[in-house]
Amino acid sequence: MTRLVDRVTVITGAASGLGEATARRFAREGAKLVLGDIREDAGRALAQALGASFLLCDVTREGDVQALVEHAATHHGRLDCMINNAGQLGALGRIQDIDAAAWGDTMAILLNSVFFGMKHAARVMRPARSGVILSTSSVAGMVALGPHAYTAAKHAVLGLTRSVAAELAEDGIRVNAVAPGNVPTRMTEMAYGDADAMRKASQARNPLRRVVTADEIAGAFAYLASDDAINITGQVIAPDAGLMDCRMDASYYAKPPSFFDAYGNRG
Ligand SMILES: NC(=O)c1ccc[n+]([C@@H]2O[C@H](COP(=O)([O-])OP(=O)(O)OC[C@H]3O[C@@H](n4cnc5c(N)ncnc54)[C@H](O)[C@@H]3O)[C@@H](O)[C@H]2O)c1
């Protein structure tokens, strides 16, 4: 696939997991990459392997995110795609115990970062009247499936995606989100305690019984960044192997029709 040839793309949180896989996928499809992360060694090594640029970037700082966008504009003359992906699990625990500072830090990492990315990308893309802004939400952005602050922030990412998509549509800029389910990465393996437990739990939970890979999530980003998604804006794609939308157990459909009355109740 070479749908992204010469598309100048910024990715935050690119040093590992979904960001790294997306960088590798976009490089294979021909994109020119500017990568940012707080993990400098891993980020620089990846950038070198892919012929990309790397900037040390803490997404909680507006100036750091702005610098990524400006690097793309200065060195490549434009920005075709902005991917707001960096994240951590953030504040954990019961609602009554969550520290206000930890709540604020979680919002800074998961939500303010997306606002900064959208704001600075829009400034560069608007005069060009084209571009794609993508953000990593989560299935926890649709239902309660994570810690409180994480869930609230990922819901907010979807709200911001829709409202900014509405504003930027007249400038030909598409704004969408990807909502992964459980994908083995540093973040989820740490949350489950070990990689094997994480893989087994995630596979058991989704209807397709798959361990969804980071590269498969990267495929959703590549699609949304490409012209194949030319009519897609203000939307969210959940490459979650059916986790969100296929709740009914398959055995339900195997019951004989007489098993249920006209109202679907058990006979
Ligand atoms: N893995 C999953 O199952 C899953 C599911 C839904 C959503 N997500 C989201 O995907 C995104 C990537 O997570 P991942 O699973 O690849 O985890 P990961 O830990 O492998 O990668 C996250 C990356 O973000 C970077 N990062 C963290 N804080 C940062 C900061 N302040 N500034 C810059 N970079 C920072 C980390 O250094 C790391 O390289 C996150 O937004 C996460 O919430 C992941």
PDB file of N, CA, C and O in Angstrom, residues 38-88:
ATOM      1  N   ILE A  38       7.993  11.774  25.026  1.00  0.00           N
ATOM      2  CA  ILE A  38       8.843  12.113  26.179  1.00  0.00           C
ATOM      3  C   ILE A  38       9.975  11.105  26.329  1.00  0.00           C
ATOM      4  O   ILE A  38      10.908  11.341  27.073  1.00  0.00           O
ATOM      5  N   ARG A  39       9.870   9.946  25.644  1.00  0.00           N
ATOM      6  CA  ARG A  39      10.939   8.917  25.722  1.00  0.00           C
ATOM      7  C   ARG A  39      11.909   9.145  24.567  1.00  0.00           C
ATOM      8  O   ARG A  39      11.672   8.712  23.434  1.00  0.00           O
ATOM      9  N   GLU A  40      13.010   9.816  24.919  1.00  0.00           N
ATOM     10  CA  GLU A  40      13.897  10.314  23.871  1.00  0.00           C
ATOM     11  C   GLU A  40      14.676   9.204  23.158  1.00  0.00           C
ATOM     12  O   GLU A  40      14.728   9.181  21.930  1.00  0.00           O
ATOM     13  N   ASP A  41      15.259   8.269  23.911  1.00  0.00           N
ATOM     14  CA  ASP A  41      16.112   7.251  23.276  1.00  0.00           C
ATOM     15  C   ASP A  41      15.314   6.396  22.295  1.00  0.00           C
ATOM     16  O   ASP A  41      15.721   6.195  21.146  1.00  0.00           O
ATOM     17  N   ALA A  42      14.171   5.896  22.786  1.00  0.00           N
ATOM     18  CA  ALA A  42      13.345   5.038  21.923  1.00  0.00           C
ATOM     19  C   ALA A  42      12.811   5.826  20.729  1.00  0.00           C
ATOM     20  O   ALA A  42      12.777   5.320  19.599  1.00  0.00           O
ATOM     21  N   GLY A  43      12.428   7.071  20.960  1.00  0.00           N
ATOM     22  CA  GLY A  43      11.900   7.906  19.871  1.00  0.00           C
ATOM     23  C   GLY A  43      12.937   8.190  18.812  1.00  0.00           C
ATOM     24  O   GLY A  43      12.672   8.089  17.613  1.00  0.00           O
ATOM     25  N   ARG A  44      14.153   8.536  19.272  1.00  0.00           N
ATOM     26  CA  ARG A  44      15.224   8.836  18.298  1.00  0.00           C
ATOM     27  C   ARG A  44      15.620   7.593  17.501  1.00  0.00           C
ATOM     28  O   ARG A  44      15.860   7.662  16.298  1.00  0.00           O
ATOM     29  N   ALA A  45      15.669   6.437  18.183  1.00  0.00           N
ATOM     30  CA  ALA A  45      16.049   5.188  17.494  1.00  0.00           C
ATOM     31  C   ALA A  45      15.018   4.860  16.412  1.00  0.00           C
ATOM     32  O   ALA A  45      15.372   4.483  15.286  1.00  0.00           O
ATOM     33  N   LEU A  46      13.746   5.025  16.740  1.00  0.00           N
ATOM     34  CA  LEU A  46      12.690   4.737  15.756  1.00  0.00           C
ATOM     35  C   LEU A  46      12.790   5.707  14.575  1.00  0.00           C
ATOM     36  O   LEU A  46      12.716   5.299  13.410  1.00  0.00           O
ATOM     37  N   ALA A  47      12.956   6.995  14.893  1.00  0.00           N
ATOM     38  CA  ALA A  47      13.042   8.004  13.836  1.00  0.00           C
ATOM     39  C   ALA A  47      14.205   7.699  12.897  1.00  0.00           C
ATOM     40  O   ALA A  47      14.074   7.794  11.664  1.00  0.00           O
ATOM     41  N   GLN A  48      15.326   7.287  13.478  1.00  0.00           N
ATOM     42  CA  GLN A  48      16.491   6.976  12.638  1.00  0.00           C
ATOM     43  C   GLN A  48      16.194   5.788  11.726  1.00  0.00           C
ATOM     44  O   GLN A  48      16.504   5.821  10.531  1.00  0.00           O
ATOM     45  N   ALA A  49      15.544   4.778  12.288  1.00  0.00           N
ATOM     46  CA  ALA A  49      15.222   3.581  11.486  1.00  0.00           C
ATOM     47  C   ALA A  49      14.263   3.915  10.339  1.00  0.00           C
ATOM     48  O   ALA A  49      14.306   3.279   9.280  1.00  0.00           O
ATOM     49  N   LEU A  50      13.407   4.904  10.539  1.00  0.00           N
ATOM     50  CA  LEU A  50      12.377   5.215   9.530  1.00  0.00           C
ATOM     51  C   LEU A  50      12.738   6.413   8.657  1.00  0.00           C
ATOM     52  O   LEU A  50      11.937   6.813   7.797  1.00  0.00           O
ATOM     53  N   GLY A  51      13.891   7.036   8.898  1.00  0.00           N
ATOM     54  CA  GLY A  51      14.243   8.242   8.147  1.00  0.00           C
ATOM     55  C   GLY A  51      13.326   9.398   8.492  1.00  0.00           C
ATOM     56  O   GLY A  51      13.016  10.255   7.654  1.00  0.00           O
ATOM     57  N   ALA A  52      12.911   9.441   9.757  1.00  0.00           N
ATOM     58  CA  ALA A  52      11.970  10.476  10.223  1.00  0.00           C
ATOM     59  C   ALA A  52      12.704  11.475  11.110  1.00  0.00           C
ATOM     60  O   ALA A  52      13.855  11.278  11.469  1.00  0.00           O
ATOM     61  N   SER A  53      12.006  12.574  11.476  1.00  0.00           N
ATOM     62  CA  SER A  53      12.539  13.500  12.476  1.00  0.00           C
ATOM     63  C   SER A  53      11.953  13.123  13.828  1.00  0.00           C
ATOM     64  O   SER A  53      10.831  12.614  13.899  1.00  0.00           O
ATOM     65  N   PHE A  54      12.732  13.414  14.883  1.00  0.00           N
ATOM     66  CA  PHE A  54      12.204  13.214  16.235  1.00  0.00           C
ATOM     67  C   PHE A  54      12.428  14.476  17.051  1.00  0.00           C
ATOM     68  O   PHE A  54      13.509  15.065  17.013  1.00  0.00           O
ATOM     69  N   LEU A  55      11.402  14.907  17.779  1.00  0.00           N
ATOM     70  CA  LEU A  55      11.529  16.013  18.720  1.00  0.00           C
ATOM     71  C   LEU A  55      11.054  15.539  20.091  1.00  0.00           C
ATOM     72  O   LEU A  55      10.001  14.884  20.183  1.00  0.00           O
ATOM     73  N   LEU A  56      11.859  15.853  21.101  1.00  0.00           N
ATOM     74  CA  LEU A  56      11.417  15.587  22.468  1.00  0.00           C
ATOM     75  C   LEU A  56      10.187  16.443  22.717  1.00  0.00           C
ATOM     76  O   LEU A  56      10.223  17.662  22.510  1.00  0.00           O
ATOM     77  N   CYS A  57       9.082  15.800  23.114  1.00  0.00           N
ATOM     78  CA  CYS A  57       7.832  16.541  23.220  1.00  0.00           C
ATOM     79  C   CYS A  57       7.007  16.019  24.383  1.00  0.00           C
ATOM     80  O   CYS A  57       6.682  14.831  24.423  1.00  0.00           O
ATOM     81  N   ASP A  58       6.697  16.898  25.305  1.00  0.00           N
ATOM     82  CA  ASP A  58       5.748  16.570  26.368  1.00  0.00           C
ATOM     83  C   ASP A  58       4.416  17.189  25.953  1.00  0.00           C
ATOM     84  O   ASP A  58       4.284  18.419  25.920  1.00  0.00           O
ATOM     85  N   VAL A  59       3.449  16.363  25.635  1.00  0.00           N
ATOM     86  CA  VAL A  59       2.187  16.870  25.070  1.00  0.00           C
ATOM     87  C   VAL A  59       1.365  17.705  26.042  1.00  0.00           C
ATOM     88  O   VAL A  59       0.386  18.326  25.646  1.00  0.00           O
ATOM     89  N   THR A  60       1.751  17.708  27.318  1.00  0.00           N
ATOM     90  CA  THR A  60       1.034  18.566  28.270  1.00  0.00           C
ATOM     91  C   THR A  60       1.481  20.026  28.125  1.00  0.00           C
ATOM     92  O   THR A  60       0.882  20.912  28.720  1.00  0.00           O
ATOM     93  N   ARG A  61       2.559  20.247  27.351  1.00  0.00           N
ATOM     94  CA  ARG A  61       3.063  21.609  27.130  1.00  0.00           C
ATOM     95  C   ARG A  61       2.696  22.069  25.729  1.00  0.00           C
ATOM     96  O   ARG A  61       3.148  21.473  24.729  1.00  0.00           O
ATOM     97  N   GLU A  62       1.935  23.142  25.675  1.00  0.00           N
ATOM     98  CA  GLU A  62       1.475  23.620  24.370  1.00  0.00           C
ATOM     99  C   GLU A  62       2.646  23.928  23.439  1.00  0.00           C
ATOM    100  O   GLU A  62       2.616  23.597  22.244  1.00  0.00           O
ATOM    101  N   GLY A  63       3.692  24.540  23.988  1.00  0.00           N
ATOM    102  CA  GLY A  63       4.847  24.920  23.166  1.00  0.00           C
ATOM    103  C   GLY A  63       5.525  23.719  22.512  1.00  0.00           C
ATOM    104  O   GLY A  63       6.020  23.810  21.380  1.00  0.00           O
ATOM    105  N   ASP A  64       5.542  22.573  23.215  1.00  0.00           N
ATOM    106  CA  ASP A  64       6.167  21.362  22.660  1.00  0.00           C
ATOM    107  C   ASP A  64       5.360  20.832  21.469  1.00  0.00           C
ATOM    108  O   ASP A  64       5.918  20.393  20.458  1.00  0.00           O
ATOM    109  N   VAL A  65       4.041  20.868  21.611  1.00  0.00           N
ATOM    110  CA  VAL A  65       3.190  20.366  20.518  1.00  0.00           C
ATOM    111  C   VAL A  65       3.282  21.330  19.328  1.00  0.00           C
ATOM    112  O   VAL A  65       3.406  20.904  18.167  1.00  0.00           O
ATOM    113  N   GLN A  66       3.269  22.617  19.625  1.00  0.00           N
ATOM    114  CA  GLN A  66       3.411  23.629  18.577  1.00  0.00           C
ATOM    115  C   GLN A  66       4.739  23.438  17.822  1.00  0.00           C
ATOM    116  O   GLN A  66       4.788  23.560  16.595  1.00  0.00           O
ATOM    117  N   ALA A  67       5.808  23.112  18.569  1.00  0.00           N
ATOM    118  CA  ALA A  67       7.121  22.934  17.929  1.00  0.00           C
ATOM    119  C   ALA A  67       7.105  21.773  16.931  1.00  0.00           C
ATOM    120  O   ALA A  67       7.757  21.842  15.877  1.00  0.00           O
ATOM    121  N   LEU A  68       6.365  20.700  17.252  1.00  0.00           N
ATOM    122  CA  LEU A  68       6.264  19.565  16.311  1.00  0.00           C
ATOM    123  C   LEU A  68       5.625  20.014  15.000  1.00  0.00           C
ATOM    124  O   LEU A  68       6.095  19.683  13.899  1.00  0.00           O
ATOM    125  N   VAL A  69       4.521  20.760  15.148  1.00  0.00           N
ATOM    126  CA  VAL A  69       3.793  21.233  13.964  1.00  0.00           C
ATOM    127  C   VAL A  69       4.668  22.195  13.153  1.00  0.00           C
ATOM    128  O   VAL A  69       4.752  22.095  11.919  1.00  0.00           O
ATOM    129  N   GLU A  70       5.347  23.081  13.862  1.00  0.00           N
ATOM    130  CA  GLU A  70       6.188  24.053  13.159  1.00  0.00           C
ATOM    131  C   GLU A  70       7.372  23.384  12.477  1.00  0.00           C
ATOM    132  O   GLU A  70       7.808  23.803  11.398  1.00  0.00           O
ATOM    133  N   HIS A  71       7.893  22.310  13.087  1.00  0.00           N
ATOM    134  CA  HIS A  71       8.985  21.563  12.457  1.00  0.00           C
ATOM    135  C   HIS A  71       8.507  20.985  11.120  1.00  0.00           C
ATOM    136  O   HIS A  71       9.222  21.078  10.111  1.00  0.00           O
ATOM    137  N   ALA A  72       7.308  20.428  11.133  1.00  0.00           N
ATOM    138  CA  ALA A  72       6.761  19.865   9.883  1.00  0.00           C
ATOM    139  C   ALA A  72       6.602  20.961   8.837  1.00  0.00           C
ATOM    140  O   ALA A  72       7.003  20.796   7.670  1.00  0.00           O
ATOM    141  N   ALA A  73       6.050  22.097   9.249  1.00  0.00           N
ATOM    142  CA  ALA A  73       5.789  23.190   8.299  1.00  0.00           C
ATOM    143  C   ALA A  73       7.096  23.779   7.761  1.00  0.00           C
ATOM    144  O   ALA A  73       7.210  24.086   6.568  1.00  0.00           O
ATOM    145  N   THR A  74       8.092  23.907   8.634  1.00  0.00           N
ATOM    146  CA  THR A  74       9.357  24.528   8.232  1.00  0.00           C
ATOM    147  C   THR A  74      10.182  23.587   7.353  1.00  0.00           C
ATOM    148  O   THR A  74      10.710  23.986   6.315  1.00  0.00           O
ATOM    149  N   HIS A  75      10.287  22.320   7.781  1.00  0.00           N
ATOM    150  CA  HIS A  75      11.178  21.388   7.064  1.00  0.00           C
ATOM    151  C   HIS A  75      10.531  20.724   5.858  1.00  0.00           C
ATOM    152  O   HIS A  75      11.223  20.311   4.938  1.00  0.00           O
ATOM    153  N   HIS A  76       9.210  20.622   5.862  1.00  0.00           N
ATOM    154  CA  HIS A  76       8.546  19.930   4.747  1.00  0.00           C
ATOM    155  C   HIS A  76       7.587  20.840   3.991  1.00  0.00           C
ATOM    156  O   HIS A  76       6.974  20.425   3.010  1.00  0.00           O
ATOM    157  N   GLY A  77       7.393  22.075   4.514  1.00  0.00           N
ATOM    158  CA  GLY A  77       6.563  23.051   3.797  1.00  0.00           C
ATOM    159  C   GLY A  77       5.070  22.919   4.020  1.00  0.00           C
ATOM    160  O   GLY A  77       4.297  23.739   3.525  1.00  0.00           O
ATOM    161  N   ARG A  78       4.646  21.898   4.774  1.00  0.00           N
ATOM    162  CA  ARG A  78       3.208  21.743   5.016  1.00  0.00           C
ATOM    163  C   ARG A  78       2.962  20.661   6.076  1.00  0.00           C
ATOM    164  O   ARG A  78       3.912  19.970   6.495  1.00  0.00           O
ATOM    165  N   LEU A  79       1.706  20.522   6.461  1.00  0.00           N
ATOM    166  CA  LEU A  79       1.300  19.438   7.372  1.00  0.00           C
ATOM    167  C   LEU A  79       0.054  18.791   6.779  1.00  0.00           C
ATOM    168  O   LEU A  79      -0.977  19.439   6.640  1.00  0.00           O
ATOM    169  N   ASP A  80       0.167  17.525   6.424  1.00  0.00           N
ATOM    170  CA  ASP A  80      -0.990  16.815   5.848  1.00  0.00           C
ATOM    171  C   ASP A  80      -1.804  16.090   6.908  1.00  0.00           C
ATOM    172  O   ASP A  80      -3.024  15.953   6.766  1.00  0.00           O
ATOM    173  N   CYS A  81      -1.116  15.579   7.927  1.00  0.00           N
ATOM    174  CA  CYS A  81      -1.834  14.770   8.918  1.00  0.00           C
ATOM    175  C   CYS A  81      -1.241  14.960  10.310  1.00  0.00           C
ATOM    176  O   CYS A  81      -0.025  14.882  10.481  1.00  0.00           O
ATOM    177  N   MET A  82      -2.110  15.224  11.268  1.00  0.00           N
ATOM    178  CA  MET A  82      -1.704  15.374  12.681  1.00  0.00           C
ATOM    179  C   MET A  82      -2.323  14.239  13.459  1.00  0.00           C
ATOM    180  O   MET A  82      -3.554  14.060  13.410  1.00  0.00           O
ATOM    181  N   ILE A  83      -1.514  13.469  14.176  1.00  0.00           N
ATOM    182  CA  ILE A  83      -2.066  12.354  14.965  1.00  0.00           C
ATOM    183  C   ILE A  83      -1.777  12.594  16.450  1.00  0.00           C
ATOM    184  O   ILE A  83      -0.630  12.498  16.901  1.00  0.00           O
ATOM    185  N   ASN A  84      -2.840  12.916  17.190  1.00  0.00           N
ATOM    186  CA  ASN A  84      -2.753  13.178  18.630  1.00  0.00           C
ATOM    187  C   ASN A  84      -2.947  11.847  19.347  1.00  0.00           C
ATOM    188  O   ASN A  84      -4.084  11.430  19.575  1.00  0.00           O
ATOM    189  N   ASN A  85      -1.852  11.203  19.686  1.00  0.00           N
ATOM    190  CA  ASN A  85      -1.943   9.823  20.166  1.00  0.00           C
ATOM    191  C   ASN A  85      -1.385   9.597  21.567  1.00  0.00           C
ATOM    192  O   ASN A  85      -1.811   8.672  22.254  1.00  0.00           O
ATOM    193  N   ALA A  86      -0.457  10.442  22.020  1.00  0.00           N
ATOM    194  CA  ALA A  86       0.228  10.184  23.307  1.00  0.00           C
ATOM    195  C   ALA A  86      -0.782   9.997  24.424  1.00  0.00           C
ATOM    196  O   ALA A  86      -1.809  10.676  24.464  1.00  0.00           O
ATOM    197  N   GLY A  87      -0.483   9.089  25.322  1.00  0.00           N
ATOM    198  CA  GLY A  87      -1.408   8.904  26.438  1.00  0.00           C
ATOM    199  C   GLY A  87      -0.845   8.002  27.512  1.00  0.00           C
ATOM    200  O   GLY A  87       0.140   7.289  27.315  1.00  0.00           O
ATOM    201  N   GLN A  88      -1.464   8.080  28.661  1.00  0.00           N
ATOM    202  CA  GLN A  88      -1.176   7.195  29.789  1.00  0.00           C
ATOM    203  C   GLN A  88      -2.516   6.878  30.447  1.00  0.00           C
ATOM    204  O   GLN A  88      -3.501   7.558  30.174  1.00  0.00           O
TER     205      GLN A  88
END
